[in-house]
């Protein structure tokens, strides 16, 4: 069997017949820790971050990791120690940043539905900025801050109405989306915000969607946002920072050709400079592009089930571990952990999990040479997999390991299924 290259995964590679994560043999990890098993490469995370850091060299810029992509505490520690701030969307995420030792002044709080309790929690923690998503939220945040004797630092998320050309569920910057305030209302809403005593207006932000592989929507959004910066500042409201969100895609397959972060930002910074805003503080909120290709999910083949119309390869990971195919028809490459010694012919399989849903597939029409008991690695599983994992079918979530050179550290123990019923109460 010819092994597929591992696109975008420089820290996961075959040595002989065996798949390695950095300098650690993946099948040995699976033998020790069982499957499903998420294996992350610390070097892959840091090299993805380095691409952004190179892009912003010499600039006043702050990278806030959008931790919804992977909020495991040790992953947050990696980014906190590398100097990142965090983009959070809940009080729960705030607690995770605190537990990981993140700098609260570098935390921004996004999301359309912040509760008063979450606002109080974030104000008490001293976060850097609230990314406010509606006029109603501005009023509530102002009154919550005033009651605490504080002024909340705010940026307003504007909706530039550009099409990021991605899956509709992960496109956020179009008029029909629930996010941000409409471009044409922005100046009026900024003027309103400036009059509220509990607010301190400091910036503007946008985020147009996720898994964006084309530069054009970014450039268009940048133009639209800078038009607004000009209009808002002409109305007498100074904006200290521009937060351009996240969204940069990764190559799940060789068909995806996203720009590198440094190359993308070279173009965007060129535009900022050309329009005279190069001196403003820049913030960004990347998630997937920092962690997506830094992780794989190792799984075992349980059964092969040949059929008249389809052959099924049934694995021990399922939609509760890897929800992206079921939710977005997403593609994840699937490769063997150990190149089989047998010379079996490749067979076309649908790779499916044990969950009782037809939607529980991980890969469709994949050519594999496999037998029961073999291990497979689902690639690009560092982002939006464990953080979206559930206990559906009362399945405990898998374990997570962080590899650093030749060392692998357990960062999340396998969840015993019994833990999933711990908060529940039996009837008397
Ligand atoms: N900032 C905001 C305001 C966001 O809503 C998001 C993602 C990000 C930053 C980070 O975007 P990224 O750099 O990761 O693309 N579960 C979906 C993706 C949902 C993205 C939600 N918002 C998936 O698995 O494709």
GROMACS .gro file of C-alpha atoms and ligand atoms in nm:
model
  453
    1UNK     CA    1   0.000   0.000   0.000
    2UNK     CA    2   0.132   0.346  -0.077
    3UNK     CA    3   0.108   0.566   0.224
    4UNK     CA    4  -0.051   0.904   0.176
    5UNK     CA    5   0.164   1.200   0.268
    6UNK     CA    6   0.049   1.372   0.584
    7UNK     CA    7  -0.046   1.711   0.441
    8UNK     CA    8   0.018   1.997   0.678
    9UNK     CA    9   0.143   1.766   0.952
   10UNK     CA   10   0.520   1.815   0.960
   11UNK     CA   11   0.535   1.682   1.316
   12UNK     CA   12   0.355   1.356   1.236
   13UNK     CA   13   0.547   1.134   0.996
   14UNK     CA   14   0.628   0.773   0.919
   15UNK     CA   15   0.959   0.628   1.023
   16UNK     CA   16   0.981   0.306   0.832
   17UNK     CA   17   0.635   0.156   0.868
   18UNK     CA   18   0.545   0.327   1.196
   19UNK     CA   19   0.367   0.659   1.246
   20UNK     CA   20   0.550   0.891   1.483
   21UNK     CA   21   0.435   1.202   1.667
   22UNK     CA   22   0.754   1.405   1.692
   23UNK     CA   23   0.997   1.141   1.827
   24UNK     CA   24   0.737   0.911   1.981
   25UNK     CA   25   0.596   0.597   1.820
   26UNK     CA   26   0.218   0.634   1.806
   27UNK     CA   27   0.135   0.262   1.830
   28UNK     CA   28   0.332   0.241   2.155
   29UNK     CA   29   0.124   0.526   2.295
   30UNK     CA   30  -0.196   0.349   2.193
   31UNK     CA   31  -0.073   0.024   2.351
   32UNK     CA   32  -0.010   0.205   2.679
   33UNK     CA   33  -0.312   0.437   2.689
   34UNK     CA   34  -0.577   0.261   2.481
   35UNK     CA   35  -0.800   0.415   2.214
   36UNK     CA   36  -0.965   0.646   2.117
   37UNK     CA   37  -0.661   0.855   2.200
   38UNK     CA   38  -0.586   1.214   2.103
   39UNK     CA   39  -0.216   1.279   2.048
   40UNK     CA   40  -0.099   1.639   2.019
   41UNK     CA   41   0.239   1.775   1.913
   42UNK     CA   42   0.358   2.072   2.115
   43UNK     CA   43   0.609   2.164   1.843
   44UNK     CA   44   0.327   2.174   1.587
   45UNK     CA   45   0.132   2.420   1.804
   46UNK     CA   46   0.434   2.640   1.859
   47UNK     CA   47   0.532   2.638   1.492
   48UNK     CA   48   0.177   2.736   1.391
   49UNK     CA   49   0.196   3.019   1.644
   50UNK     CA   50   0.540   3.119   1.515
   51UNK     CA   51   0.394   3.182   1.170
   52UNK     CA   52   0.164   3.448   1.319
   53UNK     CA   53   0.445   3.586   1.536
   54UNK     CA   54   0.665   3.623   1.227
   55UNK     CA   55   0.381   3.797   1.046
   56UNK     CA   56   0.348   4.052   1.328
   57UNK     CA   57   0.716   4.110   1.398
   58UNK     CA   58   0.780   4.473   1.486
   59UNK     CA   59   0.406   4.545   1.521
   60UNK     CA   60   0.194   4.625   1.821
   61UNK     CA   61  -0.007   4.304   1.797
   62UNK     CA   62  -0.172   4.063   2.036
   63UNK     CA   63  -0.259   3.703   1.951
   64UNK     CA   64  -0.559   3.578   2.149
   65UNK     CA   65  -0.596   3.202   2.100
   66UNK     CA   66  -0.966   3.121   2.036
   67UNK     CA   67  -0.974   2.847   2.295
   68UNK     CA   68  -1.306   2.702   2.182
   69UNK     CA   69  -1.095   2.513   1.925
   70UNK     CA   70  -0.926   2.312   2.200
   71UNK     CA   71  -0.969   2.417   2.559
   72UNK     CA   72  -0.780   2.138   2.732
   73UNK     CA   73  -0.587   2.293   3.020
   74UNK     CA   74  -0.240   2.179   2.913
   75UNK     CA   75  -0.301   2.315   2.562
   76UNK     CA   76  -0.393   2.650   2.716
   77UNK     CA   77  -0.074   2.636   2.923
   78UNK     CA   78   0.133   2.590   2.607
   79UNK     CA   79  -0.018   2.906   2.457
   80UNK     CA   80  -0.016   3.108   2.781
   81UNK     CA   81   0.355   3.031   2.829
   82UNK     CA   82   0.422   3.134   2.469
   83UNK     CA   83   0.274   3.477   2.548
   84UNK     CA   84  -0.072   3.437   2.396
   85UNK     CA   85  -0.389   3.593   2.526
   86UNK     CA   86  -0.721   3.414   2.488
   87UNK     CA   87  -1.050   3.471   2.312
   88UNK     CA   88  -1.319   3.326   2.538
   89UNK     CA   89  -1.694   3.280   2.491
   90UNK     CA   90  -1.817   3.174   2.835
   91UNK     CA   91  -1.755   3.198   3.207
   92UNK     CA   92  -1.642   2.838   3.192
   93UNK     CA   93  -1.370   2.926   2.943
   94UNK     CA   94  -1.265   3.215   3.169
   95UNK     CA   95  -1.217   2.969   3.456
   96UNK     CA   96  -1.005   2.750   3.231
   97UNK     CA   97  -0.778   3.044   3.142
   98UNK     CA   98  -0.741   3.120   3.513
   99UNK     CA   99  -0.658   2.755   3.587
  100UNK     CA  100  -0.396   2.757   3.308
  101UNK     CA  101  -0.231   3.073   3.442
  102UNK     CA  102  -0.329   3.300   3.151
  103UNK     CA  103  -0.293   3.678   3.174
  104UNK     CA  104  -0.642   3.821   3.228
  105UNK     CA  105  -0.548   4.154   3.070
  106UNK     CA  106  -0.496   3.966   2.744
  107UNK     CA  107  -0.839   3.803   2.750
  108UNK     CA  108  -1.117   3.912   2.517
  109UNK     CA  109  -1.473   3.793   2.566
  110UNK     CA  110  -1.673   3.723   2.247
  111UNK     CA  111  -2.020   3.579   2.195
  112UNK     CA  112  -2.377   3.695   2.138
  113UNK     CA  113  -2.525   3.574   2.466
  114UNK     CA  114  -2.312   3.676   2.763
  115UNK     CA  115  -2.511   3.655   3.087
  116UNK     CA  116  -2.495   3.920   3.360
  117UNK     CA  117  -2.318   3.668   3.583
  118UNK     CA  118  -2.054   3.608   3.316
  119UNK     CA  119  -2.008   3.984   3.271
  120UNK     CA  120  -1.956   4.026   3.648
  121UNK     CA  121  -1.714   3.733   3.654
  122UNK     CA  122  -1.510   3.878   3.365
  123UNK     CA  123  -1.510   4.233   3.508
  124UNK     CA  124  -1.395   4.102   3.847
  125UNK     CA  125  -1.117   3.908   3.673
  126UNK     CA  126  -1.005   4.224   3.493
  127UNK     CA  127  -1.022   4.101   3.133
  128UNK     CA  128  -0.884   4.314   2.852
  129UNK     CA  129  -1.194   4.367   2.640
  130UNK     CA  130  -1.554   4.264   2.584
  131UNK     CA  131  -1.638   4.207   2.218
  132UNK     CA  132  -2.000   4.324   2.227
  133UNK     CA  133  -2.237   4.183   1.968
  134UNK     CA  134  -2.559   4.389   2.002
  135UNK     CA  135  -2.699   4.719   2.122
  136UNK     CA  136  -2.897   4.539   2.392
  137UNK     CA  137  -2.578   4.382   2.528
  138UNK     CA  138  -2.410   4.725   2.546
  139UNK     CA  139  -2.680   4.854   2.779
  140UNK     CA  140  -2.668   4.551   3.006
  141UNK     CA  141  -2.287   4.550   3.023
  142UNK     CA  142  -2.283   4.920   3.109
  143UNK     CA  143  -2.526   4.874   3.396
  144UNK     CA  144  -2.345   4.565   3.529
  145UNK     CA  145  -2.014   4.756   3.523
  146UNK     CA  146  -2.162   5.066   3.688
  147UNK     CA  147  -2.307   4.853   3.969
  148UNK     CA  148  -1.951   4.727   4.034
  149UNK     CA  149  -1.810   5.082   4.018
  150UNK     CA  150  -1.622   4.994   3.699
  151UNK     CA  151  -1.610   5.082   3.332
  152UNK     CA  152  -1.607   4.785   3.097
  153UNK     CA  153  -1.353   4.800   2.813
  154UNK     CA  154  -1.547   4.732   2.493
  155UNK     CA  155  -1.507   4.672   2.126
  156UNK     CA  156  -1.812   4.627   1.904
  157UNK     CA  157  -1.823   4.336   1.664
  158UNK     CA  158  -1.924   4.460   1.324
  159UNK     CA  159  -2.060   4.238   1.056
  160UNK     CA  160  -1.884   4.327   0.730
  161UNK     CA  161  -2.129   4.124   0.517
  162UNK     CA  162  -1.867   3.939   0.316
  163UNK     CA  163  -1.894   3.576   0.214
  164UNK     CA  164  -1.604   3.373   0.356
  165UNK     CA  165  -1.688   3.089   0.110
  166UNK     CA  166  -1.692   2.821   0.376
  167UNK     CA  167  -1.952   2.579   0.520
  168UNK     CA  168  -2.273   2.773   0.606
  169UNK     CA  169  -2.259   2.659   0.971
  170UNK     CA  170  -1.919   2.819   1.020
  171UNK     CA  171  -1.974   3.137   0.821
  172UNK     CA  172  -2.044   3.427   1.055
  173UNK     CA  173  -1.992   3.757   0.874
  174UNK     CA  174  -2.299   3.758   0.649
  175UNK     CA  175  -2.613   3.963   0.701
  176UNK     CA  176  -2.823   3.658   0.782
  177UNK     CA  177  -2.591   3.550   1.066
  178UNK     CA  178  -2.666   3.615   1.433
  179UNK     CA  179  -2.325   3.771   1.493
  180UNK     CA  180  -2.215   4.133   1.525
  181UNK     CA  181  -2.396   4.455   1.439
  182UNK     CA  182  -2.483   4.552   1.084
  183UNK     CA  183  -2.227   4.761   0.899
  184UNK     CA  184  -2.478   5.038   0.834
  185UNK     CA  185  -2.578   5.063   1.203
  186UNK     CA  186  -2.225   5.059   1.339
  187UNK     CA  187  -2.153   5.433   1.364
  188UNK     CA  188  -2.484   5.503   1.538
  189UNK     CA  189  -2.426   5.216   1.783
  190UNK     CA  190  -2.072   5.339   1.856
  191UNK     CA  191  -2.214   5.684   1.931
  192UNK     CA  192  -2.463   5.527   2.169
  193UNK     CA  193  -2.188   5.321   2.337
  194UNK     CA  194  -1.974   5.631   2.386
  195UNK     CA  195  -2.254   5.789   2.589
  196UNK     CA  196  -2.290   5.497   2.833
  197UNK     CA  197  -2.112   5.568   3.163
  198UNK     CA  198  -2.026   5.206   3.235
  199UNK     CA  199  -1.835   5.157   2.911
  200UNK     CA  200  -1.496   5.253   2.783
  201UNK     CA  201  -1.495   5.213   2.403
  202UNK     CA  202  -1.148   5.097   2.298
  203UNK     CA  203  -1.173   4.899   1.976
  204UNK     CA  204  -1.354   4.741   1.686
  205UNK     CA  205  -1.369   4.376   1.588
  206UNK     CA  206  -1.495   4.138   1.325
  207UNK     CA  207  -1.480   3.766   1.254
  208UNK     CA  208  -1.618   3.650   0.922
  209UNK     CA  209  -1.612   3.273   0.956
  210UNK     CA  210  -1.396   2.970   0.997
  211UNK     CA  211  -1.190   2.734   0.778
  212UNK     CA  212  -1.129   3.018   0.530
  213UNK     CA  213  -0.881   2.915   0.261
  214UNK     CA  214  -0.907   3.217   0.032
  215UNK     CA  215  -0.740   3.554   0.095
  216UNK     CA  216  -1.005   3.760  -0.084
  217UNK     CA  217  -1.276   3.757   0.185
  218UNK     CA  218  -1.018   3.870   0.440
  219UNK     CA  219  -0.904   4.158   0.220
  220UNK     CA  220  -1.266   4.261   0.153
  221UNK     CA  221  -1.353   4.244   0.522
  222UNK     CA  222  -1.045   4.450   0.610
  223UNK     CA  223  -1.157   4.721   0.366
  224UNK     CA  224  -1.508   4.725   0.509
  225UNK     CA  225  -1.380   4.744   0.867
  226UNK     CA  226  -1.134   5.022   0.786
  227UNK     CA  227  -1.416   5.220   0.620
  228UNK     CA  228  -1.595   5.198   0.952
  229UNK     CA  229  -1.286   5.292   1.154
  230UNK     CA  230  -1.267   5.610   0.946
  231UNK     CA  231  -1.637   5.688   0.997
  232UNK     CA  232  -1.631   5.613   1.372
  233UNK     CA  233  -1.320   5.822   1.432
  234UNK     CA  234  -1.471   6.103   1.222
  235UNK     CA  235  -1.760   6.095   1.470
  236UNK     CA  236  -1.506   6.168   1.745
  237UNK     CA  237  -1.463   5.820   1.890
  238UNK     CA  238  -1.101   5.704   1.902
  239UNK     CA  239  -1.034   5.335   1.844
  240UNK     CA  240  -0.713   5.208   2.001
  241UNK     CA  241  -0.728   4.863   1.849
  242UNK     CA  242  -0.859   4.665   1.556
  243UNK     CA  243  -0.939   4.298   1.624
  244UNK     CA  244  -0.963   4.101   1.305
  245UNK     CA  245  -1.095   3.774   1.450
  246UNK     CA  246  -0.978   3.429   1.348
  247UNK     CA  247  -1.089   3.195   1.076
  248UNK     CA  248  -0.777   3.098   0.885
  249UNK     CA  249  -0.824   2.746   0.749
  250UNK     CA  250  -0.595   2.444   0.757
  251UNK     CA  251  -0.537   2.175   0.498
  252UNK     CA  252  -0.758   1.883   0.599
  253UNK     CA  253  -0.677   1.745   0.255
  254UNK     CA  254  -0.445   1.847  -0.025
  255UNK     CA  255  -0.744   2.020  -0.189
  256UNK     CA  256  -0.738   2.283   0.087
  257UNK     CA  257  -0.471   2.540   0.009
  258UNK     CA  258  -0.498   2.804   0.281
  259UNK     CA  259  -0.234   3.078   0.289
  260UNK     CA  260   0.028   3.064   0.564
  261UNK     CA  261  -0.050   3.301   0.850
  262UNK     CA  262   0.260   3.514   0.788
  263UNK     CA  263   0.185   3.546   0.414
  264UNK     CA  264  -0.180   3.634   0.480
  265UNK     CA  265  -0.082   3.900   0.730
  266UNK     CA  266   0.180   4.045   0.504
  267UNK     CA  267  -0.103   4.127   0.263
  268UNK     CA  268  -0.342   4.247   0.532
  269UNK     CA  269  -0.079   4.463   0.700
  270UNK     CA  270   0.003   4.613   0.360
  271UNK     CA  271  -0.358   4.721   0.335
  272UNK     CA  272  -0.360   4.860   0.690
  273UNK     CA  273  -0.044   5.059   0.622
  274UNK     CA  274  -0.171   5.185   0.287
  275UNK     CA  275  -0.480   5.322   0.456
  276UNK     CA  276  -0.285   5.483   0.739
  277UNK     CA  277  -0.390   5.250   1.023
  278UNK     CA  278  -0.068   5.049   1.052
  279UNK     CA  279   0.010   5.211   1.389
  280UNK     CA  280  -0.303   5.086   1.563
  281UNK     CA  281  -0.285   4.793   1.799
  282UNK     CA  282  -0.383   4.474   1.617
  283UNK     CA  283  -0.556   4.182   1.779
  284UNK     CA  284  -0.644   3.848   1.624
  285UNK     CA  285  -0.834   3.543   1.747
  286UNK     CA  286  -0.704   3.234   1.567
  287UNK     CA  287  -0.825   2.894   1.684
  288UNK     CA  288  -0.815   2.612   1.431
  289UNK     CA  289  -0.497   2.730   1.256
  290UNK     CA  290  -0.301   2.703   1.584
  291UNK     CA  291  -0.411   2.355   1.689
  292UNK     CA  292  -0.597   2.176   1.409
  293UNK     CA  293  -0.302   2.004   1.246
  294UNK     CA  294  -0.125   1.961   1.580
  295UNK     CA  295  -0.346   1.667   1.676
  296UNK     CA  296  -0.449   1.321   1.562
  297UNK     CA  297  -0.704   1.079   1.701
  298UNK     CA  298  -0.585   0.720   1.724
  299UNK     CA  299  -0.855   0.460   1.697
  300UNK     CA  300  -0.877   0.080   1.667
  301UNK     CA  301  -1.059  -0.113   1.397
  302UNK     CA  302  -1.323  -0.324   1.577
  303UNK     CA  303  -1.488  -0.501   1.286
  304UNK     CA  304  -1.494  -0.511   0.909
  305UNK     CA  305  -1.842  -0.551   0.770
  306UNK     CA  306  -1.858  -0.613   0.396
  307UNK     CA  307  -2.188  -0.529   0.230
  308UNK     CA  308  -2.360  -0.532  -0.104
  309UNK     CA  309  -2.354  -0.155  -0.147
  310UNK     CA  310  -2.097  -0.048   0.109
  311UNK     CA  311  -1.817  -0.197   0.310
  312UNK     CA  312  -1.797  -0.069   0.663
  313UNK     CA  313  -1.485  -0.030   0.873
  314UNK     CA  314  -1.615   0.000   1.228
  315UNK     CA  315  -1.375   0.180   1.462
  316UNK     CA  316  -1.383   0.255   1.833
  317UNK     CA  317  -1.397   0.636   1.786
  318UNK     CA  318  -1.734   0.787   1.700
  319UNK     CA  319  -1.923   1.108   1.636
  320UNK     CA  320  -1.911   1.185   2.007
  321UNK     CA  321  -1.528   1.198   1.982
  322UNK     CA  322  -1.500   1.342   1.629
  323UNK     CA  323  -1.821   1.538   1.564
  324UNK     CA  324  -1.709   1.734   1.258
  325UNK     CA  325  -1.800   1.487   0.982
  326UNK     CA  326  -2.152   1.440   1.123
  327UNK     CA  327  -2.204   1.813   1.178
  328UNK     CA  328  -2.039   1.969   0.873
  329UNK     CA  329  -1.977   1.675   0.638
  330UNK     CA  330  -1.615   1.757   0.714
  331UNK     CA  331  -1.326   1.562   0.567
  332UNK     CA  332  -1.053   1.423   0.792
  333UNK     CA  333  -0.775   1.214   0.639
  334UNK     CA  334  -0.747   0.863   0.789
  335UNK     CA  335  -0.414   0.682   0.777
  336UNK     CA  336  -0.273   0.360   0.924
  337UNK     CA  337  -0.070   0.384   1.244
  338UNK     CA  338   0.140   0.090   1.131
  339UNK     CA  339   0.187   0.005   0.766
  340UNK     CA  340   0.047  -0.345   0.735
  341UNK     CA  341   0.300  -0.617   0.661
  342UNK     CA  342   0.036  -0.810   0.468
  343UNK     CA  343  -0.007  -0.706   0.108
  344UNK     CA  344  -0.386  -0.702   0.114
  345UNK     CA  345  -0.551  -0.505  -0.162
  346UNK     CA  346  -0.705  -0.172  -0.073
  347UNK     CA  347  -1.079  -0.190  -0.021
  348UNK     CA  348  -1.322   0.098  -0.029
  349UNK     CA  349  -1.478   0.151   0.316
  350UNK     CA  350  -1.704   0.387   0.498
  351UNK     CA  351  -1.526   0.438   0.829
  352UNK     CA  352  -1.792   0.453   1.098
  353UNK     CA  353  -1.820   0.457   1.477
  354UNK     CA  354  -2.028   0.251   1.720
  355UNK     CA  355  -2.288   0.526   1.789
  356UNK     CA  356  -2.643   0.435   1.691
  357UNK     CA  357  -2.692   0.694   1.418
  358UNK     CA  358  -2.642   0.669   1.043
  359UNK     CA  359  -2.476   1.010   1.073
  360UNK     CA  360  -2.199   0.852   1.278
  361UNK     CA  361  -1.940   0.832   1.007
  362UNK     CA  362  -1.583   0.956   1.025
  363UNK     CA  363  -1.480   0.906   0.662
  364UNK     CA  364  -1.663   0.798   0.349
  365UNK     CA  365  -1.532   0.596   0.057
  366UNK     CA  366  -1.180   0.552   0.191
  367UNK     CA  367  -0.937   0.309   0.034
  368UNK     CA  368  -0.782   0.114   0.319
  369UNK     CA  369  -0.593  -0.206   0.369
  370UNK     CA  370  -0.705  -0.297   0.720
  371UNK     CA  371  -0.792  -0.586   0.948
  372UNK     CA  372  -0.973  -0.591   1.281
  373UNK     CA  373  -0.733  -0.489   1.556
  374UNK     CA  374  -0.537  -0.246   1.336
  375UNK     CA  375  -0.500   0.110   1.449
  376UNK     CA  376  -0.586   0.411   1.235
  377UNK     CA  377  -0.507   0.778   1.288
  378UNK     CA  378  -0.769   1.041   1.207
  379UNK     CA  379  -0.570   1.350   1.111
  380UNK     CA  380  -0.631   1.721   1.175
  381UNK     CA  381  -0.804   1.632   1.500
  382UNK     CA  382  -0.650   1.903   1.718
  383UNK     CA  383  -0.928   2.158   1.669
  384UNK     CA  384  -1.301   2.129   1.738
  385UNK     CA  385  -1.282   1.760   1.825
  386UNK     CA  386  -1.218   1.711   2.197
  387UNK     CA  387  -1.365   2.055   2.270
  388UNK     CA  388  -1.689   1.948   2.096
  389UNK     CA  389  -1.684   1.589   2.220
  390UNK     CA  390  -1.992   1.466   2.402
  391UNK     CA  391  -2.103   1.169   2.607
  392UNK     CA  392  -2.371   1.062   2.360
  393UNK     CA  393  -2.453   0.693   2.395
  394UNK     CA  394  -2.293   0.726   2.744
  395UNK     CA  395  -1.948   0.704   2.596
  396UNK     CA  396  -1.668   0.844   2.808
  397UNK     CA  397  -1.442   1.085   2.629
  398UNK     CA  398  -1.100   0.964   2.513
  399UNK     CA  399  -0.763   1.035   2.667
  400UNK     CA  400  -0.529   1.312   2.550
  401UNK     CA  401  -0.149   1.313   2.533
  402UNK     CA  402   0.086   1.600   2.464
  403UNK     CA  403   0.408   1.499   2.291
  404UNK     CA  404   0.718   1.715   2.331
  405UNK     CA  405   1.021   1.570   2.153
  406UNK     CA  406   1.064   1.214   2.278
  407UNK     CA  407   0.834   1.259   2.579
  408UNK     CA  408   0.459   1.206   2.593
  409UNK     CA  409   0.257   1.336   2.884
  410UNK     CA  410  -0.099   1.239   2.972
  411UNK     CA  411  -0.299   1.564   2.982
  412UNK     CA  412  -0.648   1.414   3.010
  413UNK     CA  413  -0.725   1.075   3.157
  414UNK     CA  414  -0.975   0.860   2.975
  415UNK     CA  415  -1.319   0.946   3.112
  416UNK     CA  416  -1.482   0.647   3.284
  417UNK     CA  417  -1.842   0.615   3.156
  418UNK     CA  418  -1.956   0.619   3.521
  419UNK     CA  419  -1.832   0.980   3.548
  420UNK     CA  420  -2.090   1.087   3.291
  421UNK     CA  421  -2.376   1.018   3.536
  422UNK     CA  422  -2.205   1.177   3.838
  423UNK     CA  423  -2.415   1.499   3.842
  424UNK     CA  424  -2.739   1.300   3.808
  425UNK     CA  425  -2.978   1.216   4.091
  426UNK     CA  426  -3.177   0.895   4.120
  427UNK     CA  427  -3.541   0.917   4.219
  428UNK     CA  428  -3.606   0.804   4.575
  429LIG     N1  429  -1.335   3.443   1.699
  429LIG     C1  430  -1.467   3.423   1.700
  429LIG     C2  431  -1.555   3.533   1.740
  429LIG     C3  432  -1.521   3.298   1.662
  429LIG     O1  433  -1.652   3.280   1.663
  429LIG     C4  434  -1.433   3.194   1.624
  429LIG     C5  435  -1.485   3.062   1.586
  429LIG     C6  436  -1.294   3.220   1.626
  429LIG     C7  437  -1.249   3.346   1.662
  429LIG     C8  438  -1.193   3.116   1.588
  429LIG     O2  439  -1.209   3.076   1.456
  429LIG     P1  440  -1.100   2.977   1.389
  429LIG     O3  441  -0.970   3.049   1.383
  429LIG     O4  442  -1.092   2.857   1.477
  429LIG     O5  443  -1.158   2.945   1.258
  429LIG     N2  444  -1.684   2.393   1.510
  429LIG     C9  445  -1.655   2.447   1.378
  429LIG    C10  446  -1.589   2.582   1.385
  429LIG    C11  447  -1.670   2.684   1.460
  429LIG    C12  448  -1.600   2.817   1.473
  429LIG    C13  449  -1.670   2.905   1.568
  429LIG     N3  450  -1.608   3.033   1.589
  429LIG    C14  451  -1.569   2.345   1.304
  429LIG     O6  452  -1.537   2.241   1.359
  429LIG     O7  453  -1.536   2.367   1.187
   0.00000   0.00000   0.00000
